[in-house]
């Protein structure tokens, strides 16, 4: 059994590491532009009914995710710290990257949830289906949105970080993701990929609340995201 003093010391060390990683991953500038983005989006992205909020927010949140997470690792290169970084054990480096990614995704998910509320606050859309299911349906709709956008944020954040690490440049990560975003977030992408589209949630049939075929697209996002996380150590090993 671990001695209580040793256990407390380990917990304090982990807390210190987490605090340091949060300072690196969530700089004031990044937090400020994420909040500004959410406020502006809730003001300019017009919706008439509450069931339109999810489709209005998902694609812009993907843009925020891949710009926000593109420098997760390459900031070490830009900050001239990569040589020191290489001296750390590989396992420690990867834990640090994954930890930063989780911190950023959780922060962006909170921003996405707040954006949903801000749309209600600023635009006051009509609550779709209020005459049928009342407030319960609106809460249900919000949690479905939250689940879908969590996958969206995680996918685009992981992908932008992966491409940035491959090319050792955050703009490569942003540009690569933007090209994919333009293809998939389009009528052509919807027509070709259908429910397997990365933005299947946004292109779903709004009138049919029981249609969950859009989940196929989210399964694709999860699968690619897992593969991106799995190959990242090899890319870091080869590209430094």
mmCIF file of C-alpha atoms in Angstrom:
data_model
loop_
_atom_site.group_PDB
_atom_site.id
_atom_site.type_symbol
_atom_site.label_atom_id
_atom_site.label_comp_id
_atom_site.label_asym_id
_atom_site.label_seq_id
_atom_site.Cartn_x
_atom_site.Cartn_y
_atom_site.Cartn_z
ATOM 1 C CA UNK A 1 0.000 0.000 0.000
ATOM 2 C CA UNK A 2 1.123 3.524 -0.742
ATOM 3 C CA UNK A 3 1.966 5.765 2.171
ATOM 4 C CA UNK A 4 -0.583 8.628 2.555
ATOM 5 C CA UNK A 5 2.183 11.241 2.263
ATOM 6 C CA UNK A 6 3.452 9.627 -0.928
ATOM 7 C CA UNK A 7 -0.087 9.482 -2.337
ATOM 8 C CA UNK A 8 -0.657 13.168 -1.545
ATOM 9 C CA UNK A 9 2.642 14.075 -3.158
ATOM 10 C CA UNK A 10 1.685 12.177 -6.314
ATOM 11 C CA UNK A 11 -1.708 13.896 -6.434
ATOM 12 C CA UNK A 12 -0.092 17.310 -6.009
ATOM 13 C CA UNK A 13 2.381 16.487 -8.769
ATOM 14 C CA UNK A 14 -0.428 15.438 -11.135
ATOM 15 C CA UNK A 15 -2.375 18.586 -10.276
ATOM 16 C CA UNK A 16 0.706 20.676 -11.015
ATOM 17 C CA UNK A 17 1.203 18.935 -14.367
ATOM 18 C CA UNK A 18 -2.453 19.428 -15.305
ATOM 19 C CA UNK A 19 -2.300 23.122 -14.368
ATOM 20 C CA UNK A 20 0.820 23.616 -16.475
ATOM 21 C CA UNK A 21 -0.730 21.839 -19.445
ATOM 22 C CA UNK A 22 -3.873 23.964 -19.154
ATOM 23 C CA UNK A 23 -1.776 27.133 -19.268
ATOM 24 C CA UNK A 24 -0.042 25.881 -22.410
ATOM 25 C CA UNK A 25 -3.142 24.536 -24.171
ATOM 26 C CA UNK A 26 -5.554 27.317 -23.167
ATOM 27 C CA UNK A 27 -3.710 30.575 -23.574
ATOM 28 C CA UNK A 28 -5.628 33.780 -22.945
ATOM 29 C CA UNK A 29 -5.598 34.600 -26.665
ATOM 30 C CA UNK A 30 -7.115 31.243 -27.608
ATOM 31 C CA UNK A 31 -9.800 31.486 -24.936
ATOM 32 C CA UNK A 32 -10.618 35.055 -25.976
ATOM 33 C CA UNK A 33 -11.101 34.308 -29.664
ATOM 34 C CA UNK A 34 -13.117 31.160 -28.893
ATOM 35 C CA UNK A 35 -15.516 33.133 -26.699
ATOM 36 C CA UNK A 36 -15.676 35.966 -29.253
ATOM 37 C CA UNK A 37 -16.376 33.412 -31.988
ATOM 38 C CA UNK A 38 -19.234 31.905 -29.972
ATOM 39 C CA UNK A 39 -20.839 35.276 -29.243
ATOM 40 C CA UNK A 40 -20.592 36.489 -32.852
ATOM 41 C CA UNK A 41 -21.886 33.177 -34.178
ATOM 42 C CA UNK A 42 -24.943 33.323 -31.948
ATOM 43 C CA UNK A 43 -25.665 36.835 -33.215
ATOM 44 C CA UNK A 44 -25.164 36.426 -36.962
ATOM 45 C CA UNK A 45 -26.176 32.788 -37.639
ATOM 46 C CA UNK A 46 -29.910 33.243 -37.881
ATOM 47 C CA UNK A 47 -32.397 30.524 -36.930
ATOM 48 C CA UNK A 48 -36.188 30.594 -36.894
ATOM 49 C CA UNK A 49 -36.896 27.415 -34.921
ATOM 50 C CA UNK A 50 -35.029 25.716 -32.098
ATOM 51 C CA UNK A 51 -34.470 22.514 -34.069
ATOM 52 C CA UNK A 52 -32.297 24.507 -36.493
ATOM 53 C CA UNK A 53 -29.759 25.509 -33.837
ATOM 54 C CA UNK A 54 -27.730 22.308 -34.075
ATOM 55 C CA UNK A 55 -27.254 22.507 -37.833
ATOM 56 C CA UNK A 56 -26.398 26.195 -37.550
ATOM 57 C CA UNK A 57 -23.627 25.553 -35.019
ATOM 58 C CA UNK A 58 -21.995 22.233 -35.972
ATOM 59 C CA UNK A 59 -20.022 23.295 -39.061
ATOM 60 C CA UNK A 60 -18.717 26.563 -37.523
ATOM 61 C CA UNK A 61 -17.702 24.642 -34.393
ATOM 62 C CA UNK A 62 -15.673 22.337 -36.623
ATOM 63 C CA UNK A 63 -13.788 25.385 -37.947
ATOM 64 C CA UNK A 64 -13.162 26.586 -34.413
ATOM 65 C CA UNK A 65 -11.903 23.117 -33.434
ATOM 66 C CA UNK A 66 -9.357 22.697 -36.214
ATOM 67 C CA UNK A 67 -7.986 26.220 -35.838
ATOM 68 C CA UNK A 68 -7.912 25.941 -32.034
ATOM 69 C CA UNK A 69 -6.134 22.562 -31.916
ATOM 70 C CA UNK A 70 -3.753 22.893 -34.862
ATOM 71 C CA UNK A 71 -0.886 24.110 -32.665
ATOM 72 C CA UNK A 72 -1.318 21.493 -29.922
ATOM 73 C CA UNK A 73 2.169 20.126 -30.586
ATOM 74 C CA UNK A 74 3.790 22.414 -33.169
ATOM 75 C CA UNK A 75 3.804 25.281 -30.660
ATOM 76 C CA UNK A 76 6.812 23.453 -29.195
ATOM 77 C CA UNK A 77 8.548 23.885 -32.562
ATOM 78 C CA UNK A 78 7.464 27.507 -32.963
ATOM 79 C CA UNK A 79 8.602 28.248 -29.422
ATOM 80 C CA UNK A 80 12.072 26.764 -30.076
ATOM 81 C CA UNK A 81 11.450 24.100 -27.415
ATOM 82 C CA UNK A 82 11.457 21.036 -29.672
ATOM 83 C CA UNK A 83 15.097 20.139 -28.922
ATOM 84 C CA UNK A 84 14.403 20.110 -25.188
ATOM 85 C CA UNK A 85 11.129 18.283 -25.839
ATOM 86 C CA UNK A 86 13.003 15.471 -27.597
ATOM 87 C CA UNK A 87 15.005 14.798 -24.450
ATOM 88 C CA UNK A 88 11.832 13.726 -22.642
ATOM 89 C CA UNK A 89 10.783 10.056 -22.827
ATOM 90 C CA UNK A 90 8.431 9.381 -25.732
ATOM 91 C CA UNK A 91 5.692 8.108 -23.424
ATOM 92 C CA UNK A 92 5.789 11.338 -21.431
ATOM 93 C CA UNK A 93 5.622 13.442 -24.602
ATOM 94 C CA UNK A 94 2.619 11.556 -25.928
ATOM 95 C CA UNK A 95 0.801 11.762 -22.599
ATOM 96 C CA UNK A 96 1.358 15.510 -22.690
ATOM 97 C CA UNK A 97 -0.065 15.855 -26.204
ATOM 98 C CA UNK A 98 -3.117 13.713 -25.444
ATOM 99 C CA UNK A 99 -3.665 15.613 -22.191
ATOM 100 C CA UNK A 100 -3.586 18.954 -23.997
ATOM 101 C CA UNK A 101 -5.986 17.641 -26.623
ATOM 102 C CA UNK A 102 -8.490 16.506 -23.981
ATOM 103 C CA UNK A 103 -8.252 19.884 -22.230
ATOM 104 C CA UNK A 104 -8.916 21.736 -25.478
ATOM 105 C CA UNK A 105 -11.804 19.502 -26.532
ATOM 106 C CA UNK A 106 -13.493 19.871 -23.141
ATOM 107 C CA UNK A 107 -13.118 23.643 -23.313
ATOM 108 C CA UNK A 108 -14.528 23.770 -26.850
ATOM 109 C CA UNK A 109 -17.425 21.531 -25.846
ATOM 110 C CA UNK A 110 -18.270 24.013 -23.094
ATOM 111 C CA UNK A 111 -18.122 26.811 -25.695
ATOM 112 C CA UNK A 112 -20.426 24.820 -27.992
ATOM 113 C CA UNK A 113 -22.931 24.296 -25.171
ATOM 114 C CA UNK A 114 -22.792 27.986 -24.273
ATOM 115 C CA UNK A 115 -23.324 28.910 -27.941
ATOM 116 C CA UNK A 116 -26.561 26.914 -27.962
ATOM 117 C CA UNK A 117 -27.812 28.919 -24.996
ATOM 118 C CA UNK A 118 -26.664 32.221 -26.498
ATOM 119 C CA UNK A 119 -28.720 31.580 -29.630
ATOM 120 C CA UNK A 120 -31.812 31.266 -27.421
ATOM 121 C CA UNK A 121 -30.814 34.392 -25.514
ATOM 122 C CA UNK A 122 -30.133 36.640 -28.506
ATOM 123 C CA UNK A 123 -32.451 35.287 -31.207
ATOM 124 C CA UNK A 124 -35.310 33.806 -29.186
ATOM 125 C CA UNK A 125 -36.257 31.178 -31.800
ATOM 126 C CA UNK A 126 -39.644 29.484 -31.699
ATOM 127 C CA UNK A 127 -39.466 26.231 -29.752
ATOM 128 C CA UNK A 128 -40.152 23.588 -32.360
ATOM 129 C CA UNK A 129 -42.633 20.952 -31.262
ATOM 130 C CA UNK A 130 -43.629 22.728 -28.052
ATOM 131 C CA UNK A 131 -47.247 21.853 -28.674
ATOM 132 C CA UNK A 132 -46.326 18.151 -28.746
ATOM 133 C CA UNK A 133 -43.658 17.342 -26.182
ATOM 134 C CA UNK A 134 -42.992 20.619 -24.420
ATOM 135 C CA UNK A 135 -39.742 21.368 -22.641
ATOM 136 C CA UNK A 136 -38.668 17.714 -22.477
ATOM 137 C CA UNK A 137 -38.212 17.546 -26.248
ATOM 138 C CA UNK A 138 -36.053 20.681 -26.174
ATOM 139 C CA UNK A 139 -33.773 19.242 -23.483
ATOM 140 C CA UNK A 140 -33.533 16.016 -25.459
ATOM 141 C CA UNK A 141 -32.672 17.979 -28.610
ATOM 142 C CA UNK A 142 -29.910 19.835 -26.758
ATOM 143 C CA UNK A 143 -28.257 16.655 -25.478
ATOM 144 C CA UNK A 144 -28.373 15.064 -28.934
ATOM 145 C CA UNK A 145 -26.673 18.190 -30.281
ATOM 146 C CA UNK A 146 -24.087 18.057 -27.505
ATOM 147 C CA UNK A 147 -23.244 14.414 -28.305
ATOM 148 C CA UNK A 148 -22.950 15.129 -32.041
ATOM 149 C CA UNK A 149 -20.842 18.263 -31.623
ATOM 150 C CA UNK A 150 -18.542 16.505 -29.127
ATOM 151 C CA UNK A 151 -17.662 13.979 -31.843
ATOM 152 C CA UNK A 152 -17.280 16.793 -34.380
ATOM 153 C CA UNK A 153 -14.936 18.803 -32.157
ATOM 154 C CA UNK A 154 -12.862 15.771 -31.236
ATOM 155 C CA UNK A 155 -12.524 14.633 -34.849
ATOM 156 C CA UNK A 156 -11.491 17.973 -36.354
ATOM 157 C CA UNK A 157 -9.199 18.783 -33.436
ATOM 158 C CA UNK A 158 -7.363 15.450 -33.733
ATOM 159 C CA UNK A 159 -7.130 15.706 -37.520
ATOM 160 C CA UNK A 160 -5.712 19.232 -37.551
ATOM 161 C CA UNK A 161 -3.125 18.295 -34.915
ATOM 162 C CA UNK A 162 -2.143 15.181 -36.898
ATOM 163 C CA UNK A 163 -1.645 17.091 -40.169
ATOM 164 C CA UNK A 164 0.233 19.863 -38.345
ATOM 165 C CA UNK A 165 2.602 17.307 -36.819
ATOM 166 C CA UNK A 166 3.103 15.599 -40.183
ATOM 167 C CA UNK A 167 4.140 18.842 -41.893
ATOM 168 C CA UNK A 168 5.525 20.536 -38.747
ATOM 169 C CA UNK A 169 3.342 23.547 -39.505
ATOM 170 C CA UNK A 170 0.007 24.553 -37.965
ATOM 171 C CA UNK A 171 -1.114 26.274 -41.174
ATOM 172 C CA UNK A 172 -0.820 22.963 -43.014
ATOM 173 C CA UNK A 173 -3.171 21.452 -40.438
ATOM 174 C CA UNK A 174 -5.650 24.302 -40.782
ATOM 175 C CA UNK A 175 -5.461 24.337 -44.581
ATOM 176 C CA UNK A 176 -5.843 20.560 -44.921
ATOM 177 C CA UNK A 177 -8.867 20.527 -42.634
ATOM 178 C CA UNK A 178 -10.413 23.508 -44.397
ATOM 179 C CA UNK A 179 -10.202 21.711 -47.748
ATOM 180 C CA UNK A 180 -11.923 18.638 -46.287
ATOM 181 C CA UNK A 181 -14.486 20.857 -44.539
ATOM 182 C CA UNK A 182 -15.418 22.572 -47.815
ATOM 183 C CA UNK A 183 -15.966 19.224 -49.548
ATOM 184 C CA UNK A 184 -17.965 17.500 -46.809
ATOM 185 C CA UNK A 185 -19.982 20.524 -45.700
ATOM 186 C CA UNK A 186 -21.603 20.909 -49.113
ATOM 187 C CA UNK A 187 -24.550 19.625 -51.078
ATOM 188 C CA UNK A 188 -22.126 17.580 -53.200
ATOM 189 C CA UNK A 189 -20.700 15.936 -50.089
ATOM 190 C CA UNK A 190 -24.196 15.251 -48.804
ATOM 191 C CA UNK A 191 -25.337 13.801 -52.130
ATOM 192 C CA UNK A 192 -22.306 11.509 -52.510
ATOM 193 C CA UNK A 193 -21.778 10.414 -48.889
ATOM 194 C CA UNK A 194 -25.309 10.629 -47.527
ATOM 195 C CA UNK A 195 -25.549 9.434 -43.902
ATOM 196 C CA UNK A 196 -21.801 8.604 -43.963
ATOM 197 C CA UNK A 197 -20.908 12.267 -44.392
ATOM 198 C CA UNK A 198 -18.774 13.859 -41.650
ATOM 199 C CA UNK A 199 -21.558 16.439 -41.281
ATOM 200 C CA UNK A 200 -24.430 13.969 -41.440
ATOM 201 C CA UNK A 201 -25.956 15.553 -38.333
ATOM 202 C CA UNK A 202 -26.258 18.913 -40.100
ATOM 203 C CA UNK A 203 -27.767 17.355 -43.241
ATOM 204 C CA UNK A 204 -30.266 15.127 -41.412
ATOM 205 C CA UNK A 205 -34.013 15.322 -41.961
ATOM 206 C CA UNK A 206 -35.186 17.853 -39.374
ATOM 207 C CA UNK A 207 -38.832 16.873 -39.584
ATOM 208 C CA UNK A 208 -38.079 13.237 -38.707
ATOM 209 C CA UNK A 209 -36.766 13.263 -35.128
ATOM 210 C CA UNK A 210 -36.721 9.471 -35.074
ATOM 211 C CA UNK A 211 -34.234 9.176 -37.950
ATOM 212 C CA UNK A 212 -30.799 8.414 -36.517
ATOM 213 C CA UNK A 213 -29.083 7.351 -39.735
ATOM 214 C CA UNK A 214 -26.823 10.407 -39.284
ATOM 215 C CA UNK A 215 -25.035 8.445 -36.548
ATOM 216 C CA UNK A 216 -23.193 6.571 -39.327
ATOM 217 C CA UNK A 217 -21.318 9.768 -40.135
ATOM 218 C CA UNK A 218 -20.353 10.197 -36.510
ATOM 219 C CA UNK A 219 -19.123 6.601 -36.388
ATOM 220 C CA UNK A 220 -16.861 7.475 -39.333
ATOM 221 C CA UNK A 221 -15.568 10.498 -37.390
ATOM 222 C CA UNK A 222 -14.880 8.356 -34.317
ATOM 223 C CA UNK A 223 -13.107 5.698 -36.390
ATOM 224 C CA UNK A 224 -10.857 8.188 -38.172
ATOM 225 C CA UNK A 225 -10.212 9.991 -34.886
ATOM 226 C CA UNK A 226 -9.073 6.762 -33.216
ATOM 227 C CA UNK A 227 -6.749 6.031 -36.129
ATOM 228 C CA UNK A 228 -5.352 9.580 -35.976
ATOM 229 C CA UNK A 229 -4.607 9.205 -32.259
ATOM 230 C CA UNK A 230 -3.026 5.784 -32.891
ATOM 231 C CA UNK A 231 -0.624 6.917 -35.656
ATOM 232 C CA UNK A 232 0.335 10.174 -33.943
ATOM 233 C CA UNK A 233 3.186 8.625 -31.888
ATOM 234 C CA UNK A 234 4.825 7.265 -35.057
ATOM 235 C CA UNK A 235 4.572 10.671 -36.764
ATOM 236 C CA UNK A 236 6.040 12.421 -33.725
ATOM 237 C CA UNK A 237 8.838 9.845 -33.639
ATOM 238 C CA UNK A 238 9.752 10.396 -37.282
ATOM 239 C CA UNK A 239 9.061 14.107 -37.655
ATOM 240 C CA UNK A 240 10.157 15.235 -34.195
#
